[in-house]
Short mmCIF file of C-alpha atoms and ligand atoms in Angstrom, two decimals:
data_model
loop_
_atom_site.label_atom_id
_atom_site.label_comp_id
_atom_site.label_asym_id
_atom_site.label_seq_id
_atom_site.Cartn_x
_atom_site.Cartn_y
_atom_site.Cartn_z
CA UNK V 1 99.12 106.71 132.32
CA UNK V 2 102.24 108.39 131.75
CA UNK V 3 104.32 106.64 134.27
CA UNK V 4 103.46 103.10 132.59
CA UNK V 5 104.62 104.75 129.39
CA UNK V 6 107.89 105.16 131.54
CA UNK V 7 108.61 102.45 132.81
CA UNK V 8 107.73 100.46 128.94
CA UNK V 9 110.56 103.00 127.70
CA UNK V 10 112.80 102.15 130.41
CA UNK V 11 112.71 98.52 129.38
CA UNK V 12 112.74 98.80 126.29
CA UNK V 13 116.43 100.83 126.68
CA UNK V 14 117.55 98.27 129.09
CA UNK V 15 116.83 95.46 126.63
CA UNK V 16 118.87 97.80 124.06
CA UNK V 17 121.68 97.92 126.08
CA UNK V 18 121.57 94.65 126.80
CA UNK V 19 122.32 93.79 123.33
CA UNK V 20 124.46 96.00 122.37
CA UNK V 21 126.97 94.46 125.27
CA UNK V 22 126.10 91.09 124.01
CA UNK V 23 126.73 91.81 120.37
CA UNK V 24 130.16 92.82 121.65
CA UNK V 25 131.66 90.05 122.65
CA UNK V 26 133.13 87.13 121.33
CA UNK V 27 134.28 85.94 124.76
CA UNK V 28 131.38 84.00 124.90
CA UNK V 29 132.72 81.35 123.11
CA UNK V 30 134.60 80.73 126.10
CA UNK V 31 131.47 80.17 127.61
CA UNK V 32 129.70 78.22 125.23
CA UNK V 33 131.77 75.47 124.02
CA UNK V 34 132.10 75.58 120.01
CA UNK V 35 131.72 71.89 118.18
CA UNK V 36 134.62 70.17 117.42
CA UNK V 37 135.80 70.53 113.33
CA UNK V 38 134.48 66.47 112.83
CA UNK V 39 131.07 67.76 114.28
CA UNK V 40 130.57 70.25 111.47
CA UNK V 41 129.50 69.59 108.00
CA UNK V 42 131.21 71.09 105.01
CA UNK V 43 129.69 74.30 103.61
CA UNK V 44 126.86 73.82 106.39
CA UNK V 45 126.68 77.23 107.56
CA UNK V 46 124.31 77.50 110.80
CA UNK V 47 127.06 77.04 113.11
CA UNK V 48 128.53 80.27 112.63
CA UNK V 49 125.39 81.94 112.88
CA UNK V 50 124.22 80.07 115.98
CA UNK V 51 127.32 81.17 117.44
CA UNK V 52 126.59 84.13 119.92
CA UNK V 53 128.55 87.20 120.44
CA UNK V 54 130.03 87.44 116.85
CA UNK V 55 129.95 90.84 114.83
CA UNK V 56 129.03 90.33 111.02
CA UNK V 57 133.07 90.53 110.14
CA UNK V 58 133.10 87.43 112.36
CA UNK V 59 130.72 85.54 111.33
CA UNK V 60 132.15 86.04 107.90
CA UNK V 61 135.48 84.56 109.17
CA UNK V 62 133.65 81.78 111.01
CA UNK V 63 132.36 80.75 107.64
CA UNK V 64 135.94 80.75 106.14
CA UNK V 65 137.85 79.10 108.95
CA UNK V 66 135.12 76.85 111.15
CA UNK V 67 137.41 74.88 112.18
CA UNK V 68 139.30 77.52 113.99
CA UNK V 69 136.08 78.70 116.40
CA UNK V 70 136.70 76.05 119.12
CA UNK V 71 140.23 77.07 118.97
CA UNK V 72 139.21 80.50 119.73
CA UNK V 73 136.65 79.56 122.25
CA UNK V 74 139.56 78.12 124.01
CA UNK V 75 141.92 81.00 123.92
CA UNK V 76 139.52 83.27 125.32
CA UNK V 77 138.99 80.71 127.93
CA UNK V 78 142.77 80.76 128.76
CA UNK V 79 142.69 84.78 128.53
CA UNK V 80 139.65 84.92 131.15
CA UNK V 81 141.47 82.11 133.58
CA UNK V 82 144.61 84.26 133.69
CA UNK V 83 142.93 87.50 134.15
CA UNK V 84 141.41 85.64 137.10
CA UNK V 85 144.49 84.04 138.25
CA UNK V 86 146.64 87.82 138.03
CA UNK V 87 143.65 89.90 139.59
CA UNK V 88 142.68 86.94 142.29
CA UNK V 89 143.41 89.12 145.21
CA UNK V 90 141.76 92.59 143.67
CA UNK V 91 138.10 94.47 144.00
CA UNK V 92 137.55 93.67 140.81
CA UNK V 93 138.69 90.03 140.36
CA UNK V 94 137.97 89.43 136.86
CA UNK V 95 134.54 87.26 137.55
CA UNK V 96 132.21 86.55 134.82
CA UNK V 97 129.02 87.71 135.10
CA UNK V 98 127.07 85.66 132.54
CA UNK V 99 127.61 83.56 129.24
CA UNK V 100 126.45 86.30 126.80
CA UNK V 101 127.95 89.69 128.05
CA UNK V 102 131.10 87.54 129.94
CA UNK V 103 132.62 90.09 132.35
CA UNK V 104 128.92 92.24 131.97
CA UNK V 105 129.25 96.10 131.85
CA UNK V 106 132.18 96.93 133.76
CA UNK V 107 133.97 96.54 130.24
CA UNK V 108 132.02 99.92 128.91
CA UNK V 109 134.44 101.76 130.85
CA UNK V 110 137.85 102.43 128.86
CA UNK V 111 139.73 101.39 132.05
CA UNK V 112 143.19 100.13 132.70
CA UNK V 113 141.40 96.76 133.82
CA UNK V 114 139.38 96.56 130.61
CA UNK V 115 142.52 96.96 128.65
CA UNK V 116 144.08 94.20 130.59
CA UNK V 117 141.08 92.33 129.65
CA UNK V 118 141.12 92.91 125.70
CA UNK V 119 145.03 91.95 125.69
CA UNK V 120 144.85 88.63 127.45
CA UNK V 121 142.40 87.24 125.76
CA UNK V 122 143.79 88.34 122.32
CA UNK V 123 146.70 86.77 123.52
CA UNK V 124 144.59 83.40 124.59
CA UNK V 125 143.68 83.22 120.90
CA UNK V 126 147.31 83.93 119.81
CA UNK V 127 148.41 80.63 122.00
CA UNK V 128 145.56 78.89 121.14
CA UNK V 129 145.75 79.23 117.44
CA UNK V 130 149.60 78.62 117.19
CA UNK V 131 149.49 75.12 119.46
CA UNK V 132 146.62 73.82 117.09
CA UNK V 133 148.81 74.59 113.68
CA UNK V 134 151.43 72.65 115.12
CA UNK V 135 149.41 69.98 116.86
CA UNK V 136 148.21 69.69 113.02
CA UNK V 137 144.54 70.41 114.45
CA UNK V 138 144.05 73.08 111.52
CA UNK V 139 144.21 72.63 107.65
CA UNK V 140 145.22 75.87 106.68
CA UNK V 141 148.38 75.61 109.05
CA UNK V 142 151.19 73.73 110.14
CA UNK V 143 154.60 73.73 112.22
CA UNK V 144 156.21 77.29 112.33
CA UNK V 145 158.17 77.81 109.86
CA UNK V 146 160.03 80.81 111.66
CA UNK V 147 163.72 80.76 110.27
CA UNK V 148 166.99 79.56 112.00
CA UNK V 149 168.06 82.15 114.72
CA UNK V 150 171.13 83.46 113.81
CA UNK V 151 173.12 82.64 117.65
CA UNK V 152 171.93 78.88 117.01
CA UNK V 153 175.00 76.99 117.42
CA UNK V 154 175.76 75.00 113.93
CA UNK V 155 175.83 71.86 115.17
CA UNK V 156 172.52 72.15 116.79
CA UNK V 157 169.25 70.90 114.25
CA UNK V 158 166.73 73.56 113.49
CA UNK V 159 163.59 71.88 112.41
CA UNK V 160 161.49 70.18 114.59
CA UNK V 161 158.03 71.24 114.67
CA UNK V 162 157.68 74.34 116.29
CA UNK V 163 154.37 76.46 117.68
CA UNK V 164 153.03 78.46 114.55
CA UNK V 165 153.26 81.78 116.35
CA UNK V 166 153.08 83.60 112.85
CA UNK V 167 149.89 82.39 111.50
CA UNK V 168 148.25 82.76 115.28
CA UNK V 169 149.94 86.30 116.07
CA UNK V 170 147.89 86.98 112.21
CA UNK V 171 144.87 85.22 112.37
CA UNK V 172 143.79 86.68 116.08
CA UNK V 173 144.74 90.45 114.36
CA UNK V 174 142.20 89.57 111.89
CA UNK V 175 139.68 87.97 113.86
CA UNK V 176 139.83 89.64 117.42
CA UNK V 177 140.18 93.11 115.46
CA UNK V 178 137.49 92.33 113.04
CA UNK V 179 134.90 93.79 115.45
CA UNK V 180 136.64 97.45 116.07
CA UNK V 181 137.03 97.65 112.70
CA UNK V 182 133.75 97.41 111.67
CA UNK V 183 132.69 100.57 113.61
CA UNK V 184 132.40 103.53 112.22
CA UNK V 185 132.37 106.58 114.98
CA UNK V 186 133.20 109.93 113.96
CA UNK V 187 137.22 111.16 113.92
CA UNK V 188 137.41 112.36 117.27
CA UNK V 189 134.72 111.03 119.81
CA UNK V 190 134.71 109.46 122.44
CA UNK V 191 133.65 105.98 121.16
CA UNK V 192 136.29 106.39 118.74
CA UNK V 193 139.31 106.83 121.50
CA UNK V 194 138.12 103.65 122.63
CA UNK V 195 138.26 101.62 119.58
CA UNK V 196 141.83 102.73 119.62
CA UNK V 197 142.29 101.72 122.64
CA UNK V 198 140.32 98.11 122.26
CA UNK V 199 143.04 97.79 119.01
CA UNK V 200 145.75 98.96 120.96
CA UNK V 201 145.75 96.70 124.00
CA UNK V 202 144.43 93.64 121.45
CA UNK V 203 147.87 94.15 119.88
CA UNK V 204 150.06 94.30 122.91
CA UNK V 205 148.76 90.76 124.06
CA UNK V 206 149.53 89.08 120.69
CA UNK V 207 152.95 90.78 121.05
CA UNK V 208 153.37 89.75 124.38
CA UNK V 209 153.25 85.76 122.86
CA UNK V 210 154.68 86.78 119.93
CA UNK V 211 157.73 88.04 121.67
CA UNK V 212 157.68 85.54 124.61
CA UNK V 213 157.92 82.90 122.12
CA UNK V 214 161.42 80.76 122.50
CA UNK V 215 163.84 78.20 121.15
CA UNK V 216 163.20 74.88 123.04
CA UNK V 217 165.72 72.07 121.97
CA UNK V 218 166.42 68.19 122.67
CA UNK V 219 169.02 66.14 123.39
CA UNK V 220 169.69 63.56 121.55
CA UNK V 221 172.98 61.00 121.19
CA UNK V 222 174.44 58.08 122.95
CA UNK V 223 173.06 57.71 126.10
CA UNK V 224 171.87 60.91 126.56
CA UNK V 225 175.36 62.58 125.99
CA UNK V 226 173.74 65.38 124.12
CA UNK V 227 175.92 65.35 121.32
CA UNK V 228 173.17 66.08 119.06
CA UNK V 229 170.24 68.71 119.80
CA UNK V 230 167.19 69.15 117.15
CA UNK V 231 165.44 72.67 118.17
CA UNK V 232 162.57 74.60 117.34
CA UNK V 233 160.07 77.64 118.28
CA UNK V 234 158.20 77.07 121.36
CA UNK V 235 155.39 79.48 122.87
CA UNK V 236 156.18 80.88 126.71
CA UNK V 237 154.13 79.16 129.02
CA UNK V 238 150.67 80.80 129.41
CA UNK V 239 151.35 81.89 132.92
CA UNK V 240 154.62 84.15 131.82
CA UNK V 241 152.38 85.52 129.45
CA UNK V 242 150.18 86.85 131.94
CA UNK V 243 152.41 87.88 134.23
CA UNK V 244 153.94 90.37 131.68
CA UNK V 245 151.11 91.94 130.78
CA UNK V 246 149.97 92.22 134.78
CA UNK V 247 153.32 94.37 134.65
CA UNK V 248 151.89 96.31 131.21
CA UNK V 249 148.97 97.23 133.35
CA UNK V 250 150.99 98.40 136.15
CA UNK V 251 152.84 100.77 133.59
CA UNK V 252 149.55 101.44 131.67
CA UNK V 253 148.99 104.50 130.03
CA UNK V 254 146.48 107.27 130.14
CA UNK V 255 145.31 108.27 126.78
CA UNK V 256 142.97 110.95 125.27
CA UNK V 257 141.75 111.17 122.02
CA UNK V 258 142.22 114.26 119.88
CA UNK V 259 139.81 116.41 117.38
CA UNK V 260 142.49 114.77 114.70
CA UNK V 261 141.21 111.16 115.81
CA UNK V 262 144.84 109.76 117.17
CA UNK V 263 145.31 108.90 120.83
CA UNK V 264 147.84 111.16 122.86
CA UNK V 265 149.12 111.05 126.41
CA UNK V 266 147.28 112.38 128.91
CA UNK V 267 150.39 113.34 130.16
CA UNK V 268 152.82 114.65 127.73
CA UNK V 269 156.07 113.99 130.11
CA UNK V 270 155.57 110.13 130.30
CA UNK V 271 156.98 108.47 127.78
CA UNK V 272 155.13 107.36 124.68
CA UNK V 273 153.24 103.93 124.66
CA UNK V 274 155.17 101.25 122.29
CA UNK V 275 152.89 98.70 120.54
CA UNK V 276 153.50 96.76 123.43
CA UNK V 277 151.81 98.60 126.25
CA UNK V 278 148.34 99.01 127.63
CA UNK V 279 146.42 101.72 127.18
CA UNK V 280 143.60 103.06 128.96
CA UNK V 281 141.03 105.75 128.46
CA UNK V 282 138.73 106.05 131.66
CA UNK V 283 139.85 106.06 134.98
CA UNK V 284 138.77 103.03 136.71
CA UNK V 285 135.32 102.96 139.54
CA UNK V 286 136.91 101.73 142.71
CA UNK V 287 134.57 98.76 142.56
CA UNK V 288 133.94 98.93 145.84
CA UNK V 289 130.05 98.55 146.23
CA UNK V 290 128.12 97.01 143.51
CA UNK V 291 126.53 99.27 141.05
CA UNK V 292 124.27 97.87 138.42
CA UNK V 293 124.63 100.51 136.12
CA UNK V 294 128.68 99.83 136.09
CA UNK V 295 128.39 96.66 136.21
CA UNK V 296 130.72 96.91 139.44
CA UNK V 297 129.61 93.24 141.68
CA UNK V 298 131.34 95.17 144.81
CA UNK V 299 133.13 93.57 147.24
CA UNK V 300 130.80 92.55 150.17
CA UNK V 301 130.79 89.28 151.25
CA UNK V 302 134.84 88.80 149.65
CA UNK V 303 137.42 86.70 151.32
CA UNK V 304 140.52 89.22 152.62
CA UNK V 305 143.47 89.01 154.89
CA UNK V 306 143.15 90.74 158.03
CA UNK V 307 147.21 91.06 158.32
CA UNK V 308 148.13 92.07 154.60
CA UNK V 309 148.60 95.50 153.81
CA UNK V 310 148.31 94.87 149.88
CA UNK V 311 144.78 95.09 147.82
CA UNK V 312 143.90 91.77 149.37
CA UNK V 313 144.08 92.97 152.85
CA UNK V 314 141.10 93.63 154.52
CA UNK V 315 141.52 97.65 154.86
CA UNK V 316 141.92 97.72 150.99
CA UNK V 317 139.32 95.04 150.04
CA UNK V 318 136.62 96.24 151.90
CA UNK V 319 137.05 99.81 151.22
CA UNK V 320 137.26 100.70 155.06
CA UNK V 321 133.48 99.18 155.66
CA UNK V 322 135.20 96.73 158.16
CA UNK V 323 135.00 92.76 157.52
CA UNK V 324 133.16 90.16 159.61
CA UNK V 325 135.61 87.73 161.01
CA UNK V 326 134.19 83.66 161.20
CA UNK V 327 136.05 80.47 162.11
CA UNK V 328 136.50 77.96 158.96
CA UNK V 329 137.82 74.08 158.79
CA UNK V 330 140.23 73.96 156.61
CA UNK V 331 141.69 70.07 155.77
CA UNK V 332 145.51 69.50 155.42
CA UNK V 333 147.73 66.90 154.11
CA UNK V 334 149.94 66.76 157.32
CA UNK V 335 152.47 63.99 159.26
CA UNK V 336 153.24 62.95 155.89
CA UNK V 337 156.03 59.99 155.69
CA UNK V 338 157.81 58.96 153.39
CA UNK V 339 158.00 54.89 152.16
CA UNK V 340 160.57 52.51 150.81
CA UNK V 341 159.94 52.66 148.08
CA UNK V 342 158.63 55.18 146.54
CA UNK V 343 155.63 56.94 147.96
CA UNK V 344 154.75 59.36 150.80
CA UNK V 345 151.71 58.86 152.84
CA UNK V 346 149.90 61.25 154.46
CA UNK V 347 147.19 61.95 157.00
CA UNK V 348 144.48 64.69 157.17
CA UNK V 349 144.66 67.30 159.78
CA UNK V 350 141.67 69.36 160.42
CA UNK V 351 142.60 73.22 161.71
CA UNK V 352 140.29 75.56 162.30
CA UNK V 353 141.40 78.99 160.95
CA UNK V 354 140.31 82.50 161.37
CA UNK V 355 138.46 84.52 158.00
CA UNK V 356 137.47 87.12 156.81
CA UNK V 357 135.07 88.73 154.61
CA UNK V 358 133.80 91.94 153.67
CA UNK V 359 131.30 93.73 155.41
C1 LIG N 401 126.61 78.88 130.53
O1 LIG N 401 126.71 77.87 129.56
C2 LIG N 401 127.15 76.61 130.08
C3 LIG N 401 127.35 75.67 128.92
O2 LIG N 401 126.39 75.84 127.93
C4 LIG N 401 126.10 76.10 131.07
O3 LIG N 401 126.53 74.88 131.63
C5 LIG N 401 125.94 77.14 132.19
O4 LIG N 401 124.93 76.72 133.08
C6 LIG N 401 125.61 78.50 131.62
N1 LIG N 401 125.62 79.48 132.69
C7 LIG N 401 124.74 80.46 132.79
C8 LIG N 401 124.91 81.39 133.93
O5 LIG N 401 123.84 80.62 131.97
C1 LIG N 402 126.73 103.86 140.08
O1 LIG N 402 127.80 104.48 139.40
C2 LIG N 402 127.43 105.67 138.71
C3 LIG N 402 128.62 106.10 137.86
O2 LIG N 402 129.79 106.17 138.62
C4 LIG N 402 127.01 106.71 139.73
O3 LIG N 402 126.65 107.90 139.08
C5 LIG N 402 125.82 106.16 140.53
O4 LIG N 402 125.48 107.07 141.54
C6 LIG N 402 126.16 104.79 141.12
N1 LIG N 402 124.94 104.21 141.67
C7 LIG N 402 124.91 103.67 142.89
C8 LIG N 402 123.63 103.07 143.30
O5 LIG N 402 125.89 103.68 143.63
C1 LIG N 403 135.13 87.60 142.68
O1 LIG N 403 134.30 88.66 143.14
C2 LIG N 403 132.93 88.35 143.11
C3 LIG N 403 132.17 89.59 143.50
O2 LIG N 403 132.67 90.20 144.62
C4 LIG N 403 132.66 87.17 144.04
O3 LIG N 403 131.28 86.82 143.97
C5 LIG N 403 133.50 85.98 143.61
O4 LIG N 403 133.36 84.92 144.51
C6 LIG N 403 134.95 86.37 143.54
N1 LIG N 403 135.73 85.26 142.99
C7 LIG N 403 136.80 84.79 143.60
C8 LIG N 403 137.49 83.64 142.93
O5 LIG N 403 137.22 85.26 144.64
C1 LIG N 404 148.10 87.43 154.76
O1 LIG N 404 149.07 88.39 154.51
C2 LIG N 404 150.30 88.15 155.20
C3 LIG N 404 151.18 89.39 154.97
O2 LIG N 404 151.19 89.76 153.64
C4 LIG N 404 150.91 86.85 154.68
O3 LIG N 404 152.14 86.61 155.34
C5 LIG N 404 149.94 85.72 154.91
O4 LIG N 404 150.43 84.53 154.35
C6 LIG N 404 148.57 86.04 154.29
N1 LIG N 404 147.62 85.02 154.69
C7 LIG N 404 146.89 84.34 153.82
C8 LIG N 404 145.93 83.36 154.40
O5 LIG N 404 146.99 84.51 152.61
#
């Protein structure tokens, strides 16, 4: 029975697969909420290897620094929220597929959205990691100790207890690069261009905090005559964050890899890629219809905006299948009034409003 033999193969390879996406990927702690430090016991070990999605050169830093895994579950929560937020109105919206694989196979393919992917959730961990040093969350860490900028005026205090953007920008290199550096692929291939590639773009979003990192500084003196400001190191808000490396994407660039093992424009008149730029390695699917071996969910049955001419608009969304149109209730906050003193009051107004989805 040959074809039985087949079709035992088959799964077989499928399960394979499987794994090997969900031995990739960390993310998962984003899905699967890590214990809090006071829930662990000291040089109790099965946490780290209940953990899922961690290769062995993170399960070795689990060990080391437990109490930094929820902190990481929570920047790669923040990383997969923004990419949602910045690719909201896309095909390929940034949706998680499951709690093992995360975002599923579309991230086998080296593509500009993949490498958005990799650098805002390296930068997640970046923010993460920094806030909890200076919220004192973490024993190995504590305020930044970045010095005194130069252009701070003398009168103004440097010292208060700033984000510890150092020790996060380092700990995420070592932890969210542990896992690329552990493979081993011959100089050259194809799996190798993308582990330069995974390292590249995991580098531009810890830069991208890194960098976006500012003074912030309070008043203080009589009655709030600001006489006398303390100051210190403050990360950008998450959203900025995001919104720069949406523009790195925009600007991302296409990469080969050589017989020499080193990545090199595609295009050798663009300009070279700093440290700070995406890079990509695969030209993206149009995630138009849903594919299972892409891991492409399509875009039947999305939301999209019969009037827009942008990727959310219908034409562009739907890939030229056409869209079904259907009437929706959608509840407003409307007539609202304002009273002495101090608070508005408003009433709900129903409207019904055309949509549109997909066909
Ligand atoms: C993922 O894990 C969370 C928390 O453990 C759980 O609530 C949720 O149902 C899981 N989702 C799937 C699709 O397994
Ligand atoms: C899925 O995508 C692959 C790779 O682009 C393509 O070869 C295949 O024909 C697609 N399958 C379907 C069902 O569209
Ligand atoms: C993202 O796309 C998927 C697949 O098309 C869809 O199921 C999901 O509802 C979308 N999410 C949002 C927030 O639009
Ligand atoms: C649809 O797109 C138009 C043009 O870009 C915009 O003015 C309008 O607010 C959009 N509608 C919705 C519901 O987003």
């Amino acid at each position: 029975m040959p074809s039985l033999l087949l079709l035992f193969t088959a799964a077989l390879l499928s399960s394979w697969v499987h794994l090997l996406i969900e031995a990739n990927s960390w993310w998962s702690l984003a899905m699967n909420p890590v214990q809090r430090p006071e829930m662990f016991i000291i040089g109790a070990q099965p946490v780290c290897s209940q953990l899922p999605g961690l290769s062995p050169g993170q399960r070795k830093l689990c060990q080391l620094y437990q109490e930094h895994m929820a902190y990481i579950g929570e920047g790669a929560k923040m990383g997969i929220k923004e990419c949602q937020h910045q690719f909201r109105q896309r095909r390929w919206n940034c949706s998680t597929v499951d709690n093992a694989s995360v975002f599923g196979r579309v991230m086998q393919i080296g593509s500009r959205e993949t490498a958005f992917t990799y650098a805002v959730s390296a930068a997640g961990v970046v923010n993460a990691i920094s806030r909890a040093c200076r919220e004192g969350e973490l024993s190995t860490c504590g305020c930044s100790r970045t010095a005194r900028p130069k252009d701070l005026p003398r009168d103004w205090l440097w010292g208060g207890c700033g984000d510890n953007v150092e020790y996060g920008y380092r700990f995420a290199k070592e932890f969210v690069d542990a896992r690329e550096r552990e493979k081993n692929f011959a100089k050259g291939s194809e799996e190798q261009g993308r582990v330069l590639m995974n390292l590249q773009n995991n580098e531009a979003g810890r830069r991208a905090v890194y960098k976006m990192a500012d003074v912030a500084c309070k008043c203080h003196g009589v009655s709030g005559s600001c006489s006398l400001k303390t100051c210190w190191l403050q990360l950008a808000e998450f959203r900025k964050v995001g919104d720069r490396l949406k523009e790195k994407y925009d600007s991302a660039a296409a990469m080969r890899i050589t017989r020499k093992g080193r990545l090199e424009l595609v295009n050798s008149r663009f300009t070279q890629p700093t440290p700070e730029d995406l890079v990509y390695v695969d030209p993206s699917p149009d995630y138009c219809l849903r594919n299972e071996s892409t891991g492409s969910l399509g875009t039947q049955g999305r939301l999209c905006n019969k009037t827009s001419e942008g990727m959310d608009g219908c034409e562009l969304m739907c890939c030229g299948r056409g869209y079904n149109q259907f009437k929706s209730v959608q509840v407003e906050r409307c007539h609202c009034k304002f009273h002495w003193c101090c608070f508005v009051k408003c009433k709900k107004c129903a409207e019904i409003v055309d949509q549109y989805t997909c066909k």
